[in-house]
Coordinates of C-alpha atoms in Angstrom, one line a residue:
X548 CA 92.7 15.5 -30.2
X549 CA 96.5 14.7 -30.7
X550 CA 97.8 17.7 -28.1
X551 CA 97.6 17.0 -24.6
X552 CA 95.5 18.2 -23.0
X553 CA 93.6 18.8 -25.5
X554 CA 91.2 21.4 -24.5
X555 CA 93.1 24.8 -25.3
X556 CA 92.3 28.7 -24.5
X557 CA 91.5 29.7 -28.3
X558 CA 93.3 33.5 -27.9
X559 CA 91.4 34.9 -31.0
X560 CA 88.3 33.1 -30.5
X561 CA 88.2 31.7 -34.0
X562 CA 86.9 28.8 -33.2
X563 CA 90.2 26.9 -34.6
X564 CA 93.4 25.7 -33.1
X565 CA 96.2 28.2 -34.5
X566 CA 99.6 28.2 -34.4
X567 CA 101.1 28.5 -30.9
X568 CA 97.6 27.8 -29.1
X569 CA 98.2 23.6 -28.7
X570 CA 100.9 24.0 -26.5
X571 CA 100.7 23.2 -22.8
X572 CA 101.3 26.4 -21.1
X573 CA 98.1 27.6 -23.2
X574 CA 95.7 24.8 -21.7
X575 CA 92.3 25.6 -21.0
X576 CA 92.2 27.0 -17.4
X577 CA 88.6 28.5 -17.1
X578 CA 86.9 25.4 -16.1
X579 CA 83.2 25.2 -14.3
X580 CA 82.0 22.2 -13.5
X581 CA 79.1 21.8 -16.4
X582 CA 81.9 22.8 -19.1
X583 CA 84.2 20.4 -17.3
X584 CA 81.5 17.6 -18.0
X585 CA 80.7 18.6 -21.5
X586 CA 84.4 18.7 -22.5
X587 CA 84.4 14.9 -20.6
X588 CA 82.0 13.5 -22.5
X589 CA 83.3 14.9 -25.8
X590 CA 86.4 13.9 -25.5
X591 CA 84.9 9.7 -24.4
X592 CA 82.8 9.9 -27.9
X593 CA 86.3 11.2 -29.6
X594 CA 89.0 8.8 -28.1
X595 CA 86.8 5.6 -28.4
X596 CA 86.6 5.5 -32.5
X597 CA 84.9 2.0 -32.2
X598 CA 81.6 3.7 -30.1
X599 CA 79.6 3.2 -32.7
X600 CA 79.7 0.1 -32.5
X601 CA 80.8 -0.7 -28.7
X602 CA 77.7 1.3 -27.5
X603 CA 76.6 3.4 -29.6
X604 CA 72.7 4.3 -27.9
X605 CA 74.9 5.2 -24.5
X606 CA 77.4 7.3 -26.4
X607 CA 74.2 9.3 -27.9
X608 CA 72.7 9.5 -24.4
X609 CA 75.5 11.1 -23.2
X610 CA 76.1 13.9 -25.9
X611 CA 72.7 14.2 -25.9
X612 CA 72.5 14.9 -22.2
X613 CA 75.5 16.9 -22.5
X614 CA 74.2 19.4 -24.8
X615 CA 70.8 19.9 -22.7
X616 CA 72.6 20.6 -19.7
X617 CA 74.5 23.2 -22.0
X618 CA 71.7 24.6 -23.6
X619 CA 70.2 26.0 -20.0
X620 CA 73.1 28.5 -19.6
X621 CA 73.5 29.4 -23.5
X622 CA 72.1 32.6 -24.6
X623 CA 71.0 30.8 -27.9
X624 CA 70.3 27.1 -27.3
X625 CA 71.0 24.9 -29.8
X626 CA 67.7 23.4 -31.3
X627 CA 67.4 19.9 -30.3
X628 CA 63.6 19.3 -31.5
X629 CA 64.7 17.4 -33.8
X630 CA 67.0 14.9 -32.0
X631 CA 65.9 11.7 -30.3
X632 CA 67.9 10.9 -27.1
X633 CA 66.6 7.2 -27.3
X634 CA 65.4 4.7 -29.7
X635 CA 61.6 4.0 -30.0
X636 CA 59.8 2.2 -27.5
X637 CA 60.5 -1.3 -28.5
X638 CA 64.0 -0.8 -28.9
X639 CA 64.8 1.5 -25.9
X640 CA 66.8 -0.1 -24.1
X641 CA 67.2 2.0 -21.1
X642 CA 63.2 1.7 -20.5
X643 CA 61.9 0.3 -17.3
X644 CA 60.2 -2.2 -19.6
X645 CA 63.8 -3.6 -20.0
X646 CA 65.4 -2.4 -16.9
X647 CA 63.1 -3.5 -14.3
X648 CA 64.9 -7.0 -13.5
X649 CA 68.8 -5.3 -13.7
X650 CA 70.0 -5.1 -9.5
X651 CA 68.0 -7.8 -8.9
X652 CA 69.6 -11.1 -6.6
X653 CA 69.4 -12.8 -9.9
X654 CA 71.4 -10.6 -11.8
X655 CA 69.3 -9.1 -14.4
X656 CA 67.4 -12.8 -15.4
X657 CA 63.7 -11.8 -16.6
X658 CA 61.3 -14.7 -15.2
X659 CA 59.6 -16.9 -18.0
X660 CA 56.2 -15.1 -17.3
X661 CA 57.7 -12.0 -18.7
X662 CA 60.2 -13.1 -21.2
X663 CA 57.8 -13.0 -24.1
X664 CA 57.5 -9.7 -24.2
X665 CA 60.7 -8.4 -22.0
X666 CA 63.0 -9.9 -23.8
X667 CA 64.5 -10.0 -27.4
X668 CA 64.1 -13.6 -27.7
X669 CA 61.0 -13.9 -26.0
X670 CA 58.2 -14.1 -28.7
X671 CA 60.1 -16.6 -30.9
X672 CA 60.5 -18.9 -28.2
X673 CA 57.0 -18.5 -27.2
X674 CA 55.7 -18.9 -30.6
X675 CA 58.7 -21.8 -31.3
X676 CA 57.4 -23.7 -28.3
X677 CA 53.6 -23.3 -28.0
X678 CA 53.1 -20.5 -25.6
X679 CA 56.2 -21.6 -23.5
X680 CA 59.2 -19.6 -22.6
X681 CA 61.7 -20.0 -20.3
X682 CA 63.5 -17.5 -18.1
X683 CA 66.3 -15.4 -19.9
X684 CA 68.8 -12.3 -19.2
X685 CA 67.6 -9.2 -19.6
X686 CA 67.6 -7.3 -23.3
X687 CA 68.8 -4.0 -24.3
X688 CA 65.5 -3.5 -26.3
X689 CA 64.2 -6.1 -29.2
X690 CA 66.0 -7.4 -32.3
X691 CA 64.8 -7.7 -35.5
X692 CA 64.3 -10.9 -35.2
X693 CA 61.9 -10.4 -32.3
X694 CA 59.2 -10.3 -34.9
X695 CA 61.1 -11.0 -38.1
X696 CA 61.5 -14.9 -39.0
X697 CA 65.5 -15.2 -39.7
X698 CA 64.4 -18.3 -41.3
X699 CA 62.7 -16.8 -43.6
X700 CA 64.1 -13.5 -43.7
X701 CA 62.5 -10.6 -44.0
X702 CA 59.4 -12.3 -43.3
X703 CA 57.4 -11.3 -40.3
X704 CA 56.0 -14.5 -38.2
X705 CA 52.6 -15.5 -39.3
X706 CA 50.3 -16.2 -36.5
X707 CA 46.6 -17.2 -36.8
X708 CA 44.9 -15.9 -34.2
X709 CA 46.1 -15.0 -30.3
X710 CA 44.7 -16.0 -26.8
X711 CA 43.5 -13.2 -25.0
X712 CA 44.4 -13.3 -20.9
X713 CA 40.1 -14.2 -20.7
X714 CA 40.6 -17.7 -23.1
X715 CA 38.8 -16.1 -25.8
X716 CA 40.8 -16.4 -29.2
X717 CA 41.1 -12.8 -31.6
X718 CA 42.8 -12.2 -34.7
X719 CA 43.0 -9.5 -36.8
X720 CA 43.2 -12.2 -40.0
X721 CA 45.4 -15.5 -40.2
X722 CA 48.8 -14.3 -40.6
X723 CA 48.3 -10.4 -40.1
X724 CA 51.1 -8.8 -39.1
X725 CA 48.9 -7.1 -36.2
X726 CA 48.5 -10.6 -34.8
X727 CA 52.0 -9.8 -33.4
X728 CA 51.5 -6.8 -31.6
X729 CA 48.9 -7.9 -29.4
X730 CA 50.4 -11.0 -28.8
X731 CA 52.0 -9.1 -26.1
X732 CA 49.6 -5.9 -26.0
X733 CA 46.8 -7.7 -24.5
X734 CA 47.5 -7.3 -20.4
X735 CA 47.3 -9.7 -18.1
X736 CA 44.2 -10.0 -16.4
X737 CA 40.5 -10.0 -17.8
X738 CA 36.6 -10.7 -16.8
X739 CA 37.3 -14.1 -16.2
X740 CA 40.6 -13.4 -13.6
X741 CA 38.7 -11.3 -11.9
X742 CA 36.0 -13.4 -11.6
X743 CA 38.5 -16.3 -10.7
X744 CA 40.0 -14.4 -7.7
X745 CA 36.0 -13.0 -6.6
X746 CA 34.6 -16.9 -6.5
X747 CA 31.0 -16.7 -4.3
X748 CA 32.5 -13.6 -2.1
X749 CA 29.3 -10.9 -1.2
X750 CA 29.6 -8.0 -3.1
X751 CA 30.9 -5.7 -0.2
X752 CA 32.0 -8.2 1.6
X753 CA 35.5 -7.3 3.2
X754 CA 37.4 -11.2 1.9
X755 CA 40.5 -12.6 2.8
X756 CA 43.1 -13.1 0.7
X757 CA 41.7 -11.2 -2.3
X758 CA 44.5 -8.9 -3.7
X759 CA 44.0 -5.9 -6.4
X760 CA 44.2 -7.7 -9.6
X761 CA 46.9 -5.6 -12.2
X762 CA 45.8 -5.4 -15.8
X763 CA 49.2 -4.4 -16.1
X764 CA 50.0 -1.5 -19.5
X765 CA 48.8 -0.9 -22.6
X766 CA 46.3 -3.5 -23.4
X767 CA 45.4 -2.1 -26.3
X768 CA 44.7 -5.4 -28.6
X769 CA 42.2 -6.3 -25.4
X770 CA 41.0 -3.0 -25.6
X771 CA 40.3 -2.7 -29.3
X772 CA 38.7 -6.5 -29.7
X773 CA 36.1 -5.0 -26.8
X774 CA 34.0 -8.0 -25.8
X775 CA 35.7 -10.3 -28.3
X776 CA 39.0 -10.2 -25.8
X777 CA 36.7 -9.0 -22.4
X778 CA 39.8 -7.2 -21.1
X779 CA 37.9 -4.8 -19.0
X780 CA 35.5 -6.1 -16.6
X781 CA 32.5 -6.7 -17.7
X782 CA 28.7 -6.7 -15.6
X783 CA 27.4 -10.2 -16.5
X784 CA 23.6 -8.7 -17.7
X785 CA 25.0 -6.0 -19.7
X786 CA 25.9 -6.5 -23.9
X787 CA 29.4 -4.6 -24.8
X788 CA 30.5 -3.7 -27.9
X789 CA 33.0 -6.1 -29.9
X790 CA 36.2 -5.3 -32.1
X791 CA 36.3 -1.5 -32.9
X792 CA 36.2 -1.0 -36.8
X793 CA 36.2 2.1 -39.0
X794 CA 33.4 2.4 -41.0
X795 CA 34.3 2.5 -44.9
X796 CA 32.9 5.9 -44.8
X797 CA 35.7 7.0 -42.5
X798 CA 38.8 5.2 -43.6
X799 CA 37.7 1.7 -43.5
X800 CA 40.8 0.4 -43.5
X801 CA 42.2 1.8 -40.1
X802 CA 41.1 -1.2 -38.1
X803 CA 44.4 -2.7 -37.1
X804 CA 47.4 -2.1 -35.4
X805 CA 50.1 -1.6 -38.4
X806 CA 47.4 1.2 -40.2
X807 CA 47.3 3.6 -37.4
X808 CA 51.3 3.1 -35.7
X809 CA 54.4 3.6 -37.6
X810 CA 55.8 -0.3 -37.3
X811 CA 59.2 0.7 -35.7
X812 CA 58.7 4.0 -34.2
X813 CA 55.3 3.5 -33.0
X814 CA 54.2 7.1 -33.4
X815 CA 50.5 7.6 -34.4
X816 CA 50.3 8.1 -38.2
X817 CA 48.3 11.8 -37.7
X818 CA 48.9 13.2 -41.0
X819 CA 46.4 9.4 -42.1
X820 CA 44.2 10.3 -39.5
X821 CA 43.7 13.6 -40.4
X822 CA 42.5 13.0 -44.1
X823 CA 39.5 12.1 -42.5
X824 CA 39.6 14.2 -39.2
X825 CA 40.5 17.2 -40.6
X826 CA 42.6 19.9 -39.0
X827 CA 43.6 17.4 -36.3
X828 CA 47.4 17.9 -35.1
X829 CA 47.0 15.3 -32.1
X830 CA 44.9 12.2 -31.7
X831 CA 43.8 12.9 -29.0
X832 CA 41.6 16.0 -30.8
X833 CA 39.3 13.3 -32.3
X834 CA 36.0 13.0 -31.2
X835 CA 35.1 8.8 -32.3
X836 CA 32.5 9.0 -33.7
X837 CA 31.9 11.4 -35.3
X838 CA 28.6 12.7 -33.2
X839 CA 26.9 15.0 -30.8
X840 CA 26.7 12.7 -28.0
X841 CA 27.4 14.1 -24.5
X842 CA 28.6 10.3 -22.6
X843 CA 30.2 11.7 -19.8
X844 CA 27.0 14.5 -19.4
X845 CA 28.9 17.4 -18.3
X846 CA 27.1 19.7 -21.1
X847 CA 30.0 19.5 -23.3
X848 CA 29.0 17.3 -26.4
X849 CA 31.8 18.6 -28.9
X850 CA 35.1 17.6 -26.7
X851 CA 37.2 14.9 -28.0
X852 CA 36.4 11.5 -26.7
X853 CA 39.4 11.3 -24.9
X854 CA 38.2 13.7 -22.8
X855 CA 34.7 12.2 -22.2
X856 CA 36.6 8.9 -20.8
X857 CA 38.8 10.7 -18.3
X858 CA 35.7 12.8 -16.6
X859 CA 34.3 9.2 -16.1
X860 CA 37.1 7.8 -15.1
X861 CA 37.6 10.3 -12.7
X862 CA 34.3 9.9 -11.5
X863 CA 35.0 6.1 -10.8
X864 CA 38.0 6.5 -9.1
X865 CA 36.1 9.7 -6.9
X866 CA 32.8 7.0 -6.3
X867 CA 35.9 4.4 -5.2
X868 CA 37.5 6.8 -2.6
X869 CA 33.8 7.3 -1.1
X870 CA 33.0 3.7 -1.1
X871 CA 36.3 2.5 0.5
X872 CA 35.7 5.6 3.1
X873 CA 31.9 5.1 4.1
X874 CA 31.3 1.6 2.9
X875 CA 34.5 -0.7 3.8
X876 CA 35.8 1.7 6.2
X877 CA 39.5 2.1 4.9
X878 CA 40.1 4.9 2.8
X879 CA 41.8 4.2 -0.7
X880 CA 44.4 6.4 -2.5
X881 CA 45.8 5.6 -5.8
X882 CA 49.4 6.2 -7.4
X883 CA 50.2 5.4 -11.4
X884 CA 53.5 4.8 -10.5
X885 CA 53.8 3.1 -7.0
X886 CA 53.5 -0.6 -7.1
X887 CA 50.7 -2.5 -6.1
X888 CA 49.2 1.1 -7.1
X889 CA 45.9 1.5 -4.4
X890 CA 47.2 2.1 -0.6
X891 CA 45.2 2.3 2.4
X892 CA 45.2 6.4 2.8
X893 CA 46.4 6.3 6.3
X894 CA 44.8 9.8 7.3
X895 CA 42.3 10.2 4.7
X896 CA 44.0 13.2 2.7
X897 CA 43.7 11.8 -0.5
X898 CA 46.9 11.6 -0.8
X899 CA 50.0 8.8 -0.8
X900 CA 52.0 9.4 1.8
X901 CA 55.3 8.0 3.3
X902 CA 54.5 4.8 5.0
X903 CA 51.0 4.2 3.3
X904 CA 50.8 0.6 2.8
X905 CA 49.1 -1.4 -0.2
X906 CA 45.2 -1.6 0.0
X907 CA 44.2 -5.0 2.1
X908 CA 40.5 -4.7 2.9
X909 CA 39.4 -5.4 -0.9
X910 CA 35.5 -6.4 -1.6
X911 CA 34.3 -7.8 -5.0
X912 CA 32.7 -4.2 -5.7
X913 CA 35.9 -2.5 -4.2
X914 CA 38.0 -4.5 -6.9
X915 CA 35.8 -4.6 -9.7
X916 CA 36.2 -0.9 -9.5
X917 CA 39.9 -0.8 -9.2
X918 CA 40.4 -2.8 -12.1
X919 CA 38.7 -1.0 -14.1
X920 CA 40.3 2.3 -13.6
X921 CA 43.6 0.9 -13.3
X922 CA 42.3 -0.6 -16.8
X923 CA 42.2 2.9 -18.4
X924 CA 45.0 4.5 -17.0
X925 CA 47.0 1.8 -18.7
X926 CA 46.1 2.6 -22.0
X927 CA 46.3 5.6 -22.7
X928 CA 45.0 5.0 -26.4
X929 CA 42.0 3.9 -24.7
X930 CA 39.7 6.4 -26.2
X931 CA 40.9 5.4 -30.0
X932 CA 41.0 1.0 -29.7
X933 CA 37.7 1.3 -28.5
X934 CA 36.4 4.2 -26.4
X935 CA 32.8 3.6 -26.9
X936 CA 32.7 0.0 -25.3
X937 CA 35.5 1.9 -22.3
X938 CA 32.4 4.3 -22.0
X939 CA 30.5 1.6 -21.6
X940 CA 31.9 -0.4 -18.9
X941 CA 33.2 3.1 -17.1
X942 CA 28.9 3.8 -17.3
X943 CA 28.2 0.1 -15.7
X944 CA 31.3 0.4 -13.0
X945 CA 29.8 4.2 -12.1
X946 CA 26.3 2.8 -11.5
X947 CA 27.3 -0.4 -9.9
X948 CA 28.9 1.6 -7.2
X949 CA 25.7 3.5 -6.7
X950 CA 26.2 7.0 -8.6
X951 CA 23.3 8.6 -10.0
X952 CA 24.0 8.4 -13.9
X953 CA 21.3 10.7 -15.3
X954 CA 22.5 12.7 -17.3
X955 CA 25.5 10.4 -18.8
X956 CA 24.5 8.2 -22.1
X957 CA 26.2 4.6 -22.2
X958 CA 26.8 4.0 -26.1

């Protein structure tokens, strides 16, 4: 680091700088263009000794990114499994979920609808001023004190209970720490929206101005309080299933948000899991409850309930495609990742294609169905908040748009 130019051809490959070898006329002359961005990058992490503190996630990212670009022409990689190239989900700042406003006209402000739960500051200001917030710049992930009182530090806020998008008030116990995640993981839309933006329209009646309504991702505290929170959309002469709870007989006390997700990293605590669901490696292995039930009645009554939701699912969103086709007369494509996420399938391959614009020629059945689908694909924890009471309103969606559902069991 103290002989230009620093990089030098190490004659006896020792792996050390030797006498004679830091000396100009030995510089390192062998350069490609990945070494030449390795060596870059090393040297930026070396020659700014305050990184650490200056920027310290970016830094990582960099060396990070370095060494897996390295690793594809080593003979021996380096194992990286155990290295993290970004900070958890709350506190990766890189994420869309932080970087979605940065570019914008506005330069980087995130609106006061999404501040609460964009932002660093956001929840103390909403909880400071009763559910109001204010636009602010964008965050580079949360803060402690996004959920830790500095007032009172290291105290978590205490909130009693939390409105649900629908109205209806849920809590997981006055001043549970849980009341804090869903204070943002609850979505954005619910039965009543839905309802709001259907008013008195026919079922499949083809109605102006009514748009695809966005739960938006991972409602889970909606999901998990079931009919309590009525975050899917639910058939008005059907009962669903309230707040998902472990039986004592199963771990009792995995009913909340904090038991089941490591606080800061998020991960899924499998190794708790697993002392009752034994030899599991992967949540997603667990068949809740604990029965022989075929729901989704494809003959299989032993996969993992995860995998009963997504044959239904699919089956909605199939039984949508054929009902936009044959019914409304515009075919429907949807796309996870494309905003406002159901186009208008221009030729009718099933498939989103350049141009395809976003799906106009909604009906109350049309959207109902939507939602609902859209509901599950944005939370993927779905089938463990509350997957019987998702079976059940996937069962009601599938027979509302007129499939034959012998054969499937609605919980």
């Amino acid at each position: 680091p103290d002989a230009y130019p620093y990089f030098f051809i190490d004659t006896n490959a020792n792996g050390a700088i030797d006498e004679g070898e830091a000396a100009f006329p030995n510089a390192y002359n062998a350069w490609t263009p990945r070494l030449l961005q390795a060596a870059y990058n090393y040297q930026l992490s070396i020659k700014d000794p305050g990184a650490f503190a200056h920027g310290n996630k970016y830094i990582v990212q960099l060396l990070f990114d370095s060494l897996a670009d390295l690793n594809t022409r080593l003979a021996s990689p380096i194992d990286m499994s155990a290295m993290h190239r970004d900070d958890a989900g709350h506190f990766a700042g890189n994420t869309e979920a932080f970087r979605h406003w940065d570019g914008e006209e506005d330069g980087g402000i995130v609106p006061n609808t999404c501040v609460r739960c964009h932002t660093a500051t956001g929840l103390p200001m909403f909880l400071a001023n009763n559910g109001s917030t204010i636009a602010q710049p964008a965050s580079n992930g949360f803060h402690c004190s996004t959920c830790h009182d500095e007032a009172n530090w290291p105290a978590r806020y205490q909130i009693a209970s939390v409105t649900m998008p629908s109205g209806r008030s849920v809590t997981f116990g006055e001043g549970a720490d849980s009341n804090l995640c869903i204070s943002c993981h609850q979505g954005r839309e619910s039965t009543a929206s839905v309802n709001r933006a259907i008013g008195s329209a026919e079922p499949d009646a083809i109605t102006e101005g009514l748009r695809f309504r966005n739960v938006h991702y991972f409602a889970a505290g909606a999901t998990l309080f079931g009919n309590e929170a009525q975050g899917m959309y639910q058939f008005a002469d059907r009962e669903y299933l309230g707040q998902n709870m472990h039986p004592a007989s199963m771990g009792g006390t995995m009913n909340n948000c904090v038991a089941c997700h490591d606080t800061h990293a998020l991960e899924v605590n499998v190794a708790t899991c697993a002392t009752c669901h034994t030899g599991i490696t992967d949540v997603r292995e667990i068949r809740m409850p604990v029965d022989a039930v075929d729901y989704d009645g494809d003959g299989n009554a032993a996969e993992p309930l995860d995998q009963e939701i997504a044959t239904m699912a699919d089956a909605v969103y199939a039984a949508l495609q054929d009902y936009a086709a044959n019914t409304v007369g515009t075919p429907i494509v949807y796309d996870a990742y494309a905003y406002p996420y159901f186009f208008a399938d221009a030729n009718g391959n099933g498939q989103l294609d350049e141009g395809e614009s976003g799906y106009s020629t909604w009906t109350p059945r049309g959207l109902i169905a939507a939602y609902n689908y859209q509901y599950v694909q944005k939370d993927p924890g779905a089938f463990a908040h509350n997957g019987r009471y998702v079976i059940q309103v996937l069962y009601d969606t599938l027979a509302y748009l007129g499939v034959d559902v012998t054969g499937m069991t609605r919980p």
